[in-house]
PDB file of C-alpha atoms in Angstrom:
ATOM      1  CA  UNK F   1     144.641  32.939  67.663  1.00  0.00           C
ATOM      2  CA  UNK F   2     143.288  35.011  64.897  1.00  0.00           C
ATOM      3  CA  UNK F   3     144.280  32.782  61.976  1.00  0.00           C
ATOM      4  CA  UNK F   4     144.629  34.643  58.649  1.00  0.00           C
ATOM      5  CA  UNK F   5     143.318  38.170  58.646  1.00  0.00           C
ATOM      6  CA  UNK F   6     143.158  40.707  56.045  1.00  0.00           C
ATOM      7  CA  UNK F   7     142.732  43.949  55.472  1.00  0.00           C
ATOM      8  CA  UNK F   8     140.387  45.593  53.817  1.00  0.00           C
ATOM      9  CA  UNK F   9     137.106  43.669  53.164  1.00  0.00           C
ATOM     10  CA  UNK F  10     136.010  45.612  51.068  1.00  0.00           C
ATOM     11  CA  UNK F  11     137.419  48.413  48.627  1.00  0.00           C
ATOM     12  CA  UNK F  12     136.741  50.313  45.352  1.00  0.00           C
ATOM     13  CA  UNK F  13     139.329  51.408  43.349  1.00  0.00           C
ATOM     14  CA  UNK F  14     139.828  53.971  40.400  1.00  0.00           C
ATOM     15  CA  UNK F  15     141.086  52.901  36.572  1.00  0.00           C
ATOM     16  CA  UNK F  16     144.963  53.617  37.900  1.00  0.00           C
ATOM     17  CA  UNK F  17     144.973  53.313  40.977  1.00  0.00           C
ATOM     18  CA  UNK F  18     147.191  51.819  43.064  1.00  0.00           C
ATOM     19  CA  UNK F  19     146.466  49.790  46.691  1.00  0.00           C
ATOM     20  CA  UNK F  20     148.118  47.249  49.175  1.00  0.00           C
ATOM     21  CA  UNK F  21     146.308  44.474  50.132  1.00  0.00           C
ATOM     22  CA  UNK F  22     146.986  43.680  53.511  1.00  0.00           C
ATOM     23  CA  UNK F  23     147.725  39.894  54.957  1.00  0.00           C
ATOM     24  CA  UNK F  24     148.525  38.565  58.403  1.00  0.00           C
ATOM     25  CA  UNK F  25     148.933  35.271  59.742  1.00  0.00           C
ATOM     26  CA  UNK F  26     149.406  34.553  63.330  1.00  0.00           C
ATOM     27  CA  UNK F  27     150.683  30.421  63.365  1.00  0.00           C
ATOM     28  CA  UNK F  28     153.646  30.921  62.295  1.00  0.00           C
ATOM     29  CA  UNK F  29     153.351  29.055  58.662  1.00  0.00           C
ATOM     30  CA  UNK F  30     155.807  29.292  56.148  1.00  0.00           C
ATOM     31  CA  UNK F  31     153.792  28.992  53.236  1.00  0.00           C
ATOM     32  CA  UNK F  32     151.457  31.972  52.258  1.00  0.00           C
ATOM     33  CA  UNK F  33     149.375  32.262  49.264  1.00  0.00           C
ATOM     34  CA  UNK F  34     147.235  34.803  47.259  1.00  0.00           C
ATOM     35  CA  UNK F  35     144.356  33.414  45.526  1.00  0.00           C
ATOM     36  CA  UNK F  36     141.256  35.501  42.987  1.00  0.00           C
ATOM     37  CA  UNK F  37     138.204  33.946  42.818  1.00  0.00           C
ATOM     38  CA  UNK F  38     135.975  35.361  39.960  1.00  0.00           C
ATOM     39  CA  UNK F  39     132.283  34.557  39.905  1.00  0.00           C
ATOM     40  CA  UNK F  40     131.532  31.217  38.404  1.00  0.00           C
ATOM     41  CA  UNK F  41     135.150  30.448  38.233  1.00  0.00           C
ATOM     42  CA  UNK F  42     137.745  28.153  41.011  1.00  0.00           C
ATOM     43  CA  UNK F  43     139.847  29.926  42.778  1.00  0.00           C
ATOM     44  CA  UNK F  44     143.485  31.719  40.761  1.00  0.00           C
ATOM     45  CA  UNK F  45     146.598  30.956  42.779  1.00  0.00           C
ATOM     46  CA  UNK F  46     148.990  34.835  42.054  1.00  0.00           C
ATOM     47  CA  UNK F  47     151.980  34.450  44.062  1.00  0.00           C
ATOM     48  CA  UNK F  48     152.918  32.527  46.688  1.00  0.00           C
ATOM     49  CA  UNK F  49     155.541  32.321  49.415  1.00  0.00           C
ATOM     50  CA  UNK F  50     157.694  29.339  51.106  1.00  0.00           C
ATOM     51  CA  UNK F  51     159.316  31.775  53.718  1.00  0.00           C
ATOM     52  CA  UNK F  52     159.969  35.011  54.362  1.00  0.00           C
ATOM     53  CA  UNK F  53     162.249  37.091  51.778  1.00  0.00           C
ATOM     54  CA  UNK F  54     160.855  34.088  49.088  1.00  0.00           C
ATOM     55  CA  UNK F  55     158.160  34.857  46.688  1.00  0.00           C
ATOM     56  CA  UNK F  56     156.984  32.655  43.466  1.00  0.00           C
ATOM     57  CA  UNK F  57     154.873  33.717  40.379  1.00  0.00           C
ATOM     58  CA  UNK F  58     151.637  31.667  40.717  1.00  0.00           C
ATOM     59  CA  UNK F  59     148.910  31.042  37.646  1.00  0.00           C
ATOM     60  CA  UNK F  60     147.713  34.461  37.511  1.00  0.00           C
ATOM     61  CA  UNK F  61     150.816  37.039  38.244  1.00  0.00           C
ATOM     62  CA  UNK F  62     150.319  40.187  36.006  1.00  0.00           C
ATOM     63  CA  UNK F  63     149.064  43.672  37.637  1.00  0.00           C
ATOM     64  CA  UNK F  64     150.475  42.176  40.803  1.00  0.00           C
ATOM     65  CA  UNK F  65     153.564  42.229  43.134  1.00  0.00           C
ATOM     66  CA  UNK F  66     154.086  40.723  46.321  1.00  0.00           C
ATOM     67  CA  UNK F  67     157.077  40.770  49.079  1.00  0.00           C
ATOM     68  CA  UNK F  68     157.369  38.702  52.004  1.00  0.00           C
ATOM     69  CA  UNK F  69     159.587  40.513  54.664  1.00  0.00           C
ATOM     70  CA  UNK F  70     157.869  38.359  57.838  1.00  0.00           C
ATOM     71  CA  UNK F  71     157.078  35.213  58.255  1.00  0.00           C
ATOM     72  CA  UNK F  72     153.305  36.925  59.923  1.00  0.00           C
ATOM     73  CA  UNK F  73     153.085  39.506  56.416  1.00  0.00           C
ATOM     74  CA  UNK F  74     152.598  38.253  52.969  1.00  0.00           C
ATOM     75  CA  UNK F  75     150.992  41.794  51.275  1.00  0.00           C
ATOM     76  CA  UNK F  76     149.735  42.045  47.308  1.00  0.00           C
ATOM     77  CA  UNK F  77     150.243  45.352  45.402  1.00  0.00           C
ATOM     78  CA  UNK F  78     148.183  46.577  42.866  1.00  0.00           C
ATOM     79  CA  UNK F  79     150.243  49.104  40.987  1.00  0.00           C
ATOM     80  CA  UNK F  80     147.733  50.096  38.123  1.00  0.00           C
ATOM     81  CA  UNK F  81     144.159  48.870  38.731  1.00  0.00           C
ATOM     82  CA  UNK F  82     142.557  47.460  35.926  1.00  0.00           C
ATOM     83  CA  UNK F  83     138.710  46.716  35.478  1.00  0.00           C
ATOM     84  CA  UNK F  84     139.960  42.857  35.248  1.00  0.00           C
ATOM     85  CA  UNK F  85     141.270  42.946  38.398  1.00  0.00           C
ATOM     86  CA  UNK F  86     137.996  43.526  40.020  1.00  0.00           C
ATOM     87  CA  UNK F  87     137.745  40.332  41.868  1.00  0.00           C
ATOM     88  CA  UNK F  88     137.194  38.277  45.490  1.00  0.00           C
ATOM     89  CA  UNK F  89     140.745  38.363  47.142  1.00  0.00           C
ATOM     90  CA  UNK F  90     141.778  35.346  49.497  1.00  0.00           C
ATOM     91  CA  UNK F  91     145.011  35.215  51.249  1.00  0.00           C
ATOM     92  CA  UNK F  92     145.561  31.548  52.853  1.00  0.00           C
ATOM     93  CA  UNK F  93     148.677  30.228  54.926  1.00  0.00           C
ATOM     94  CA  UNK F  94     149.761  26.635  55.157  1.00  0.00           C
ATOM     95  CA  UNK F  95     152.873  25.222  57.967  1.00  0.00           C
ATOM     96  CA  UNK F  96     154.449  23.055  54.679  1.00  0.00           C
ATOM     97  CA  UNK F  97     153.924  22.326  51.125  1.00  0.00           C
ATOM     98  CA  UNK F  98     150.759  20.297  50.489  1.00  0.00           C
ATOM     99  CA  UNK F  99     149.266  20.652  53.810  1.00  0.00           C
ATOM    100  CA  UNK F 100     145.911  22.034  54.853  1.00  0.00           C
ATOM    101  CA  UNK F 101     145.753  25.434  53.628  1.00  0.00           C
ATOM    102  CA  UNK F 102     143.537  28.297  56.151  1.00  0.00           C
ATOM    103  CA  UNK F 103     142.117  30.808  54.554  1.00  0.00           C
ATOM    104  CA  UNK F 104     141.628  34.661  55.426  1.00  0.00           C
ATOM    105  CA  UNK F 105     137.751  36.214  54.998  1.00  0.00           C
ATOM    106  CA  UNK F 106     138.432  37.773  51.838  1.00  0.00           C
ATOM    107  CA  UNK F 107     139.016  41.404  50.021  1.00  0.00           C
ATOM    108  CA  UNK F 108     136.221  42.227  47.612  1.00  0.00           C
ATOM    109  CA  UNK F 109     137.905  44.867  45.224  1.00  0.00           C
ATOM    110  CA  UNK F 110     135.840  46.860  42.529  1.00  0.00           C
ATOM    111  CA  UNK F 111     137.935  48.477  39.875  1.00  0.00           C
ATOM    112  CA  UNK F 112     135.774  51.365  38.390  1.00  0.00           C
TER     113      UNK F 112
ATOM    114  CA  UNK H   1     139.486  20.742  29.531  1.00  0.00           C
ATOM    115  CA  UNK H   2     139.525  22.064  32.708  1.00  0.00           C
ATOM    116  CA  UNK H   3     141.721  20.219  35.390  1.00  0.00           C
ATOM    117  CA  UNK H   4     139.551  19.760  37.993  1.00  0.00           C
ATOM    118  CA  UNK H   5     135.513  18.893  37.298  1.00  0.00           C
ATOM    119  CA  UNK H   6     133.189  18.827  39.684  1.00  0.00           C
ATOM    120  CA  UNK H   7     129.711  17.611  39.170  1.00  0.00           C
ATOM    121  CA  UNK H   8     127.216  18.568  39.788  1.00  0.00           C
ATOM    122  CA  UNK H   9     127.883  22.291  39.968  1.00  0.00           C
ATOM    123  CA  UNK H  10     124.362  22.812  41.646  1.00  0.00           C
ATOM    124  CA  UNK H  11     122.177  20.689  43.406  1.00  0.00           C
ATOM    125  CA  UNK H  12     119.466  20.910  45.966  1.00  0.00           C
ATOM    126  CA  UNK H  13     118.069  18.467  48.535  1.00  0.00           C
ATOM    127  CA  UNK H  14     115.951  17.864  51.320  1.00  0.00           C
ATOM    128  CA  UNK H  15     117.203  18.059  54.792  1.00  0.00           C
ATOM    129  CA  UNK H  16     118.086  14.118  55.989  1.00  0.00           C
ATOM    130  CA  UNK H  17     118.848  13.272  52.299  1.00  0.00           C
ATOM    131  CA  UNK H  18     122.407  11.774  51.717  1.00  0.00           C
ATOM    132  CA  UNK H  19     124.450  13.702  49.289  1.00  0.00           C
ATOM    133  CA  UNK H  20     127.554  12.892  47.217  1.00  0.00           C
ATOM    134  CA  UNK H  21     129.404  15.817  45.238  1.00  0.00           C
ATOM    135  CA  UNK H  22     132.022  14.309  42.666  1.00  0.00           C
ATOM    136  CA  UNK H  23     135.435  15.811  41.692  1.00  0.00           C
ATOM    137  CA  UNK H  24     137.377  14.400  38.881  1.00  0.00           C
ATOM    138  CA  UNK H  25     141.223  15.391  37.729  1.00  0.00           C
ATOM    139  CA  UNK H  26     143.169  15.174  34.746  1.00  0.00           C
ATOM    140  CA  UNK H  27     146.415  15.119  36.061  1.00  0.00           C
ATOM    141  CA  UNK H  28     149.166  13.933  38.854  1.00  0.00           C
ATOM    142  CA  UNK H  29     148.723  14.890  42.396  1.00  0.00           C
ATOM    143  CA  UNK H  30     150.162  14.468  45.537  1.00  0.00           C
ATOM    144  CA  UNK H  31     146.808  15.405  47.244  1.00  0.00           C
ATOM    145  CA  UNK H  32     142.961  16.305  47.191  1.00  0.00           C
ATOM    146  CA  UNK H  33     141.238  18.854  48.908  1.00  0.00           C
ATOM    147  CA  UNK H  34     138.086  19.660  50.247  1.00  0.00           C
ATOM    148  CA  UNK H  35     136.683  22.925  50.831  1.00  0.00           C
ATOM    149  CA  UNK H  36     133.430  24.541  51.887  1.00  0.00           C
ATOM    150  CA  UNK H  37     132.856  27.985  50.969  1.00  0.00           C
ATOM    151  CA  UNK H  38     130.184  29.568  53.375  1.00  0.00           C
ATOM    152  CA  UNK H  39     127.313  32.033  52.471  1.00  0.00           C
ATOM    153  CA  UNK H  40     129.004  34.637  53.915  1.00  0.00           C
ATOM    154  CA  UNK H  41     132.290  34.071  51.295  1.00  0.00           C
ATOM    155  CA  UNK H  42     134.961  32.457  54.409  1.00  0.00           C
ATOM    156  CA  UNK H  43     136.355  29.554  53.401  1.00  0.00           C
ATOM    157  CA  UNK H  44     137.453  26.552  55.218  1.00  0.00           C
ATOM    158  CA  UNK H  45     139.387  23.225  54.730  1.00  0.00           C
ATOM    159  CA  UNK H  46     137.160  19.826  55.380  1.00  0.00           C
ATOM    160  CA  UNK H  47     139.620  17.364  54.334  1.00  0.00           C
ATOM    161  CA  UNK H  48     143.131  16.620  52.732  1.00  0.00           C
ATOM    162  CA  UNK H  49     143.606  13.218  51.518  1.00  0.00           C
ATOM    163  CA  UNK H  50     145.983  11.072  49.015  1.00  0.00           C
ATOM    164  CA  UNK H  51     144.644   7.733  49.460  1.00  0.00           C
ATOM    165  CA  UNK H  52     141.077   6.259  50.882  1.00  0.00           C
ATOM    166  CA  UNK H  53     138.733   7.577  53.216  1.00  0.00           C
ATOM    167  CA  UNK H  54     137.952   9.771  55.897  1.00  0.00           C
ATOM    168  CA  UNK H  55     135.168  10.731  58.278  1.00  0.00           C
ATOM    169  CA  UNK H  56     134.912  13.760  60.042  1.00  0.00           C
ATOM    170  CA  UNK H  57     131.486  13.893  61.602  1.00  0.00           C
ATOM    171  CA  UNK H  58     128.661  13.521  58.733  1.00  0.00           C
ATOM    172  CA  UNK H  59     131.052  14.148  56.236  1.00  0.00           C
ATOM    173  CA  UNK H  60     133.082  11.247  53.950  1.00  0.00           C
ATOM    174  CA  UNK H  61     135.324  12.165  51.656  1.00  0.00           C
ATOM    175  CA  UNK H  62     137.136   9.398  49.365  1.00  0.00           C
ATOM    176  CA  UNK H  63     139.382   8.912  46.762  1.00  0.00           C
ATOM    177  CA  UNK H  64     140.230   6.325  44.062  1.00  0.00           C
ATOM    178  CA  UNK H  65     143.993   7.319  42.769  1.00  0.00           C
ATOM    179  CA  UNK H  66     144.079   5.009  39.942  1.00  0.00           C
ATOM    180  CA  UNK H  67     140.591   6.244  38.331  1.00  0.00           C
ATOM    181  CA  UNK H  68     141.691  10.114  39.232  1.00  0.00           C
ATOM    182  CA  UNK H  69     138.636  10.331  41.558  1.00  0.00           C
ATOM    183  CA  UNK H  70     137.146  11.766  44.631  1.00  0.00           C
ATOM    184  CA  UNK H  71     133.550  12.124  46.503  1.00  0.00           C
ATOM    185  CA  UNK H  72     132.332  14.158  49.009  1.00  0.00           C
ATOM    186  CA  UNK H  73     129.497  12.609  51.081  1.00  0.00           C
ATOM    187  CA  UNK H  74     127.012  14.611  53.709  1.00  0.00           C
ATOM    188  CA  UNK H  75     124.735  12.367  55.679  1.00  0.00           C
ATOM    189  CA  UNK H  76     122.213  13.293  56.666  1.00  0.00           C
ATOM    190  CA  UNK H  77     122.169  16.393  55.668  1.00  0.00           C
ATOM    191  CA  UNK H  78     120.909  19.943  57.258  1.00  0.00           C
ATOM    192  CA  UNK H  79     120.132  23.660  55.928  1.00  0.00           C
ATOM    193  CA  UNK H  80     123.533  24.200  57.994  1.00  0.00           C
ATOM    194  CA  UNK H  81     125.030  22.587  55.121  1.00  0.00           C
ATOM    195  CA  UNK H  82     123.637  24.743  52.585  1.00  0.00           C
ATOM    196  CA  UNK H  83     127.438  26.187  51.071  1.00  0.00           C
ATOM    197  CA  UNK H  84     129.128  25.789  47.795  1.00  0.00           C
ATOM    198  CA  UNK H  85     131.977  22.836  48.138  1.00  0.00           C
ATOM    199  CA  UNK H  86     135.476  23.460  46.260  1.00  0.00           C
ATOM    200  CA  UNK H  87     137.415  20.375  45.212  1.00  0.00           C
ATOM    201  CA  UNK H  88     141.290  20.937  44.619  1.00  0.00           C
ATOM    202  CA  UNK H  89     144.251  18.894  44.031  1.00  0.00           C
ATOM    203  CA  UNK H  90     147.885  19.391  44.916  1.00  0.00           C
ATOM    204  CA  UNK H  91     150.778  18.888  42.682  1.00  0.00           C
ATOM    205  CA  UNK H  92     154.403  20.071  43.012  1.00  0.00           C
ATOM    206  CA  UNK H  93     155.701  23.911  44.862  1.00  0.00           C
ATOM    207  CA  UNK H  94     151.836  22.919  47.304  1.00  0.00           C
ATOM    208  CA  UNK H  95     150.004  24.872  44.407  1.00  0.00           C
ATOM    209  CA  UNK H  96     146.703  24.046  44.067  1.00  0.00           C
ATOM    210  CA  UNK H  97     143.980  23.690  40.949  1.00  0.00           C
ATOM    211  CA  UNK H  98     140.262  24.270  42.069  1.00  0.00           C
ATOM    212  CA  UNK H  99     137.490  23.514  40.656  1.00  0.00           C
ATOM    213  CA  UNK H 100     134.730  25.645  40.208  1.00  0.00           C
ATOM    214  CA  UNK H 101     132.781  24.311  42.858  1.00  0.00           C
ATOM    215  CA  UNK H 102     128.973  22.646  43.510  1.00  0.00           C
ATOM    216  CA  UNK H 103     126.549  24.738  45.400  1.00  0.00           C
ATOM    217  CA  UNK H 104     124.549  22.821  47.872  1.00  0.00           C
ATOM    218  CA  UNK H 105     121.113  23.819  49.536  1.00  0.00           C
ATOM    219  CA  UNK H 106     119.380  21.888  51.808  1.00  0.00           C
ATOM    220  CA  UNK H 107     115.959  22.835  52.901  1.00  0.00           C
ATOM    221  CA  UNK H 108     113.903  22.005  55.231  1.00  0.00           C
TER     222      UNK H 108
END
Protein backbone atom coordinates (compact mmCIF):
# COMPACT_ATOMS: atom_id res chain seq x y z
CA UNK A 1 0.00 0.00 0.00
CA UNK A 2 1.19 3.42 -0.82
CA UNK A 3 -1.07 5.39 1.54
CA UNK A 4 -1.65 9.01 0.46
CA UNK A 5 0.57 10.23 -2.32
CA UNK A 6 0.82 13.45 -4.00
CA UNK A 7 2.01 14.99 -6.69
CA UNK A 8 4.26 17.39 -7.03
CA UNK A 9 6.60 17.96 -4.02
CA UNK A 10 7.67 20.67 -4.96
CA UNK A 11 6.58 23.56 -7.45
CA UNK A 12 6.97 27.31 -8.22
CA UNK A 13 4.40 29.12 -9.65
CA UNK A 14 3.97 32.57 -11.50
CA UNK A 15 1.58 35.68 -10.10
CA UNK A 16 -1.50 34.04 -12.36
CA UNK A 17 -0.86 31.04 -12.77
CA UNK A 18 -2.85 28.30 -12.62
CA UNK A 19 -1.89 24.39 -11.33
CA UNK A 20 -3.55 21.06 -10.12
CA UNK A 21 -2.44 19.63 -7.19
CA UNK A 22 -2.49 16.11 -7.45
CA UNK A 23 -3.91 13.54 -4.56
CA UNK A 24 -4.21 9.77 -4.39
CA UNK A 25 -5.21 7.50 -1.81
CA UNK A 26 -5.00 3.83 -2.12
CA UNK A 27 -7.35 2.40 1.22
CA UNK A 28 -10.21 3.10 0.00
CA UNK A 29 -11.34 6.04 2.62
CA UNK A 30 -14.15 8.11 2.13
CA UNK A 31 -13.06 11.09 3.74
CA UNK A 32 -10.28 13.23 2.02
CA UNK A 33 -8.98 16.46 3.13
CA UNK A 34 -6.74 19.42 1.98
CA UNK A 35 -4.88 21.10 4.61
CA UNK A 36 -2.01 24.58 4.32
CA UNK A 37 0.34 24.76 6.81
CA UNK A 38 2.13 28.22 6.91
CA UNK A 39 5.31 28.61 8.91
CA UNK A 40 4.70 29.18 12.55
CA UNK A 41 1.08 28.56 12.07
CA UNK A 42 -1.32 24.87 12.66
CA UNK A 43 -2.34 23.39 9.94
CA UNK A 44 -5.69 25.25 7.52
CA UNK A 45 -8.32 22.64 6.71
CA UNK A 46 -9.60 24.08 2.52
CA UNK A 47 -12.01 21.61 1.41
CA UNK A 48 -12.80 18.43 2.26
CA UNK A 49 -14.65 15.39 0.96
CA UNK A 50 -17.09 12.60 2.58
CA UNK A 51 -17.28 10.58 -0.78
CA UNK A 52 -16.81 10.80 -4.11
CA UNK A 53 -18.95 13.49 -6.20
CA UNK A 54 -19.15 15.39 -2.38
CA UNK A 55 -17.00 18.29 -1.64
CA UNK A 56 -17.31 20.88 1.49
CA UNK A 57 -15.78 24.43 1.92
CA UNK A 58 -13.28 24.02 4.82
CA UNK A 59 -11.66 27.16 7.00
CA UNK A 60 -9.61 28.46 4.31
CA UNK A 61 -11.58 28.03 0.74
CA UNK A 62 -10.75 31.13 -1.47
CA UNK A 63 -8.20 30.79 -4.60
CA UNK A 64 -9.19 27.15 -4.41
CA UNK A 65 -11.48 24.48 -6.03
CA UNK A 66 -11.64 20.96 -5.54
CA UNK A 67 -13.74 17.90 -7.21
CA UNK A 68 -13.91 14.50 -6.07
CA UNK A 69 -14.81 12.16 -9.07
CA UNK A 70 -13.08 8.81 -7.23
CA UNK A 71 -13.14 7.63 -4.18
CA UNK A 72 -8.75 7.13 -4.84
CA UNK A 73 -8.65 11.22 -6.35
CA UNK A 74 -9.37 14.19 -4.27
CA UNK A 75 -7.28 17.06 -6.58
CA UNK A 76 -6.98 21.08 -5.50
CA UNK A 77 -6.97 23.75 -8.27
CA UNK A 78 -5.31 26.82 -8.12
CA UNK A 79 -6.95 29.00 -10.71
CA UNK A 80 -5.02 32.38 -10.13
CA UNK A 81 -1.91 32.01 -7.93
CA UNK A 82 -1.49 34.50 -5.48
CA UNK A 83 1.76 35.30 -3.39
CA UNK A 84 -0.55 34.21 -0.24
CA UNK A 85 -0.99 31.06 -1.47
CA UNK A 86 2.60 30.20 -1.25
CA UNK A 87 2.36 27.57 1.34
CA UNK A 88 3.15 23.64 2.60
CA UNK A 89 0.27 21.56 0.95
CA UNK A 90 -0.99 18.30 2.83
CA UNK A 91 -3.61 16.11 1.46
CA UNK A 92 -4.78 13.45 4.27
CA UNK A 93 -7.56 10.63 3.96
CA UNK A 94 -9.53 9.21 6.83
CA UNK A 95 -12.15 5.67 6.44
CA UNK A 96 -15.02 7.91 8.62
CA UNK A 97 -15.59 11.14 10.26
CA UNK A 98 -13.38 11.64 13.33
CA UNK A 99 -11.10 8.84 12.76
CA UNK A 100 -7.34 8.77 12.40
CA UNK A 101 -6.52 10.93 9.62
CA UNK A 102 -3.04 9.71 7.19
CA UNK A 103 -1.39 12.16 5.73
CA UNK A 104 0.37 12.53 2.18
CA UNK A 105 4.31 13.98 2.17
CA UNK A 106 3.37 17.31 1.22
CA UNK A 107 3.43 19.98 -1.89
CA UNK A 108 5.68 22.92 -1.16
CA UNK A 109 4.31 25.68 -3.61
CA UNK A 110 6.15 29.12 -4.13
CA UNK A 111 4.03 31.77 -5.72
CA UNK A 112 6.51 34.34 -7.30
CA UNK B 1 -7.79 33.32 21.42
CA UNK B 2 -6.69 30.69 19.48
CA UNK B 3 -8.61 27.29 19.83
CA UNK B 4 -6.11 25.03 20.40
CA UNK B 5 -2.77 26.06 22.71
CA UNK B 6 -0.07 24.14 23.03
CA UNK B 7 2.69 24.81 25.43
CA UNK B 8 5.43 24.89 25.26
CA UNK B 9 5.92 25.69 21.59
CA UNK B 10 9.73 24.80 21.93
CA UNK B 11 11.57 22.86 24.22
CA UNK B 12 14.76 20.92 24.36
CA UNK B 13 15.98 18.01 26.49
CA UNK B 14 18.44 15.53 27.14
CA UNK B 15 18.16 12.11 25.76
CA UNK B 16 16.50 9.71 28.80
CA UNK B 17 14.67 12.83 30.14
CA UNK B 18 10.80 12.40 30.43
CA UNK B 19 8.88 14.94 28.52
CA UNK B 20 5.27 16.18 28.68
CA UNK B 21 3.91 18.61 25.82
CA UNK B 22 0.44 20.20 26.89
CA UNK B 23 -2.53 21.03 24.58
CA UNK B 24 -5.41 22.98 25.84
CA UNK B 25 -8.97 23.76 23.89
CA UNK B 26 -11.55 26.22 24.09
CA UNK B 27 -14.27 24.46 22.75
CA UNK B 28 -16.49 21.05 22.28
CA UNK B 29 -14.96 18.05 20.77
CA UNK B 30 -15.67 14.74 19.96
CA UNK B 31 -11.88 13.91 19.86
CA UNK B 32 -8.07 14.81 20.35
CA UNK B 33 -5.33 14.19 18.22
CA UNK B 34 -1.86 13.64 18.25
CA UNK B 35 0.52 14.25 15.61
CA UNK B 36 4.25 14.22 15.00
CA UNK B 37 5.55 16.17 12.25
CA UNK B 38 9.05 14.76 11.17
CA UNK B 39 12.20 16.77 10.09
CA UNK B 40 11.72 15.89 6.81
CA UNK B 41 7.89 17.70 6.80
CA UNK B 42 5.69 13.88 6.68
CA UNK B 43 3.33 13.78 9.08
CA UNK B 44 1.88 11.03 11.05
CA UNK B 45 -0.98 10.23 13.55
CA UNK B 46 0.28 8.98 17.26
CA UNK B 47 -2.96 8.88 18.92
CA UNK B 48 -6.81 9.64 18.77
CA UNK B 49 -8.51 9.74 21.99
CA UNK B 50 -11.93 11.12 23.70
CA UNK B 51 -11.53 9.94 27.11
CA UNK B 52 -8.30 8.72 29.35
CA UNK B 53 -5.19 7.26 28.41
CA UNK B 54 -3.20 5.48 26.07
CA UNK B 55 0.22 3.93 25.60
CA UNK B 56 1.74 3.18 22.53
CA UNK B 57 5.33 2.27 23.22
CA UNK B 58 7.17 5.31 25.15
CA UNK B 59 4.53 7.48 24.33
CA UNK B 60 1.27 8.49 26.80
CA UNK B 61 -1.09 10.58 25.72
CA UNK B 62 -4.11 11.67 28.15
CA UNK B 63 -6.96 13.64 28.41
CA UNK B 64 -9.12 15.32 31.10
CA UNK B 65 -12.64 16.24 29.20
CA UNK B 66 -14.06 18.24 31.92
CA UNK B 67 -10.85 20.65 32.33
CA UNK B 68 -10.55 20.75 28.22
CA UNK B 69 -7.10 19.08 28.53
CA UNK B 70 -4.57 16.82 27.04
CA UNK B 71 -0.69 15.71 27.51
CA UNK B 72 1.62 14.12 25.50
CA UNK B 73 4.31 12.15 27.41
CA UNK B 74 7.81 10.63 25.84
CA UNK B 75 9.75 8.47 28.22
CA UNK B 76 12.59 8.19 28.00
CA UNK B 77 13.28 10.03 25.41
CA UNK B 78 15.84 9.75 22.23
CA UNK B 79 17.31 12.20 19.40
CA UNK B 80 14.80 9.88 17.29
CA UNK B 81 12.26 11.89 18.90
CA UNK B 82 13.57 15.13 17.97
CA UNK B 83 10.09 16.39 15.70
CA UNK B 84 7.62 19.11 16.22
CA UNK B 85 4.22 17.50 17.88
CA UNK B 86 0.70 18.91 16.55
CA UNK B 87 -2.23 18.71 18.95
CA UNK B 88 -5.81 18.84 17.26
CA UNK B 89 -9.28 18.35 18.25
CA UNK B 90 -12.30 17.09 16.37
CA UNK B 91 -15.66 18.61 16.35
CA UNK B 92 -18.61 18.08 13.97
CA UNK B 93 -18.28 17.24 9.61
CA UNK B 94 -14.39 15.24 11.28
CA UNK B 95 -12.83 18.83 10.76
CA UNK B 96 -10.08 19.42 12.70
CA UNK B 97 -8.39 22.68 14.65
CA UNK B 98 -4.51 22.37 15.13
CA UNK B 99 -2.49 23.91 17.07
CA UNK B 100 0.57 25.37 16.16
CA UNK B 101 2.63 22.79 17.44
CA UNK B 102 5.85 22.28 20.11
CA UNK B 103 9.15 21.47 18.59
CA UNK B 104 11.05 18.89 20.47
CA UNK B 105 14.92 18.13 20.35
CA UNK B 106 16.52 15.70 22.19
CA UNK B 107 20.22 15.46 22.24
CA UNK B 108 22.45 13.34 23.17
Amino acid sequence: NAGVTQTPKFRILKIGQSMTLQCTQDMNHNYMYWYRQDPGMGLKLIYYSVGAGITDKGEVPNGYNVSRSTTEDFPLRLELAAPSQTSVYFCASSRGGGETQYFGPGTRLLVL
Amino acid sequence: KNEVEQSPQNLTAQEGEFITINCSYSVGISALHWLQQHPGGGIVSLFMLSSGKKKHGRLIATINIQEKHSSLHITASHPRDSAVYICAVGGTASKLTFGTGTRLQVTL
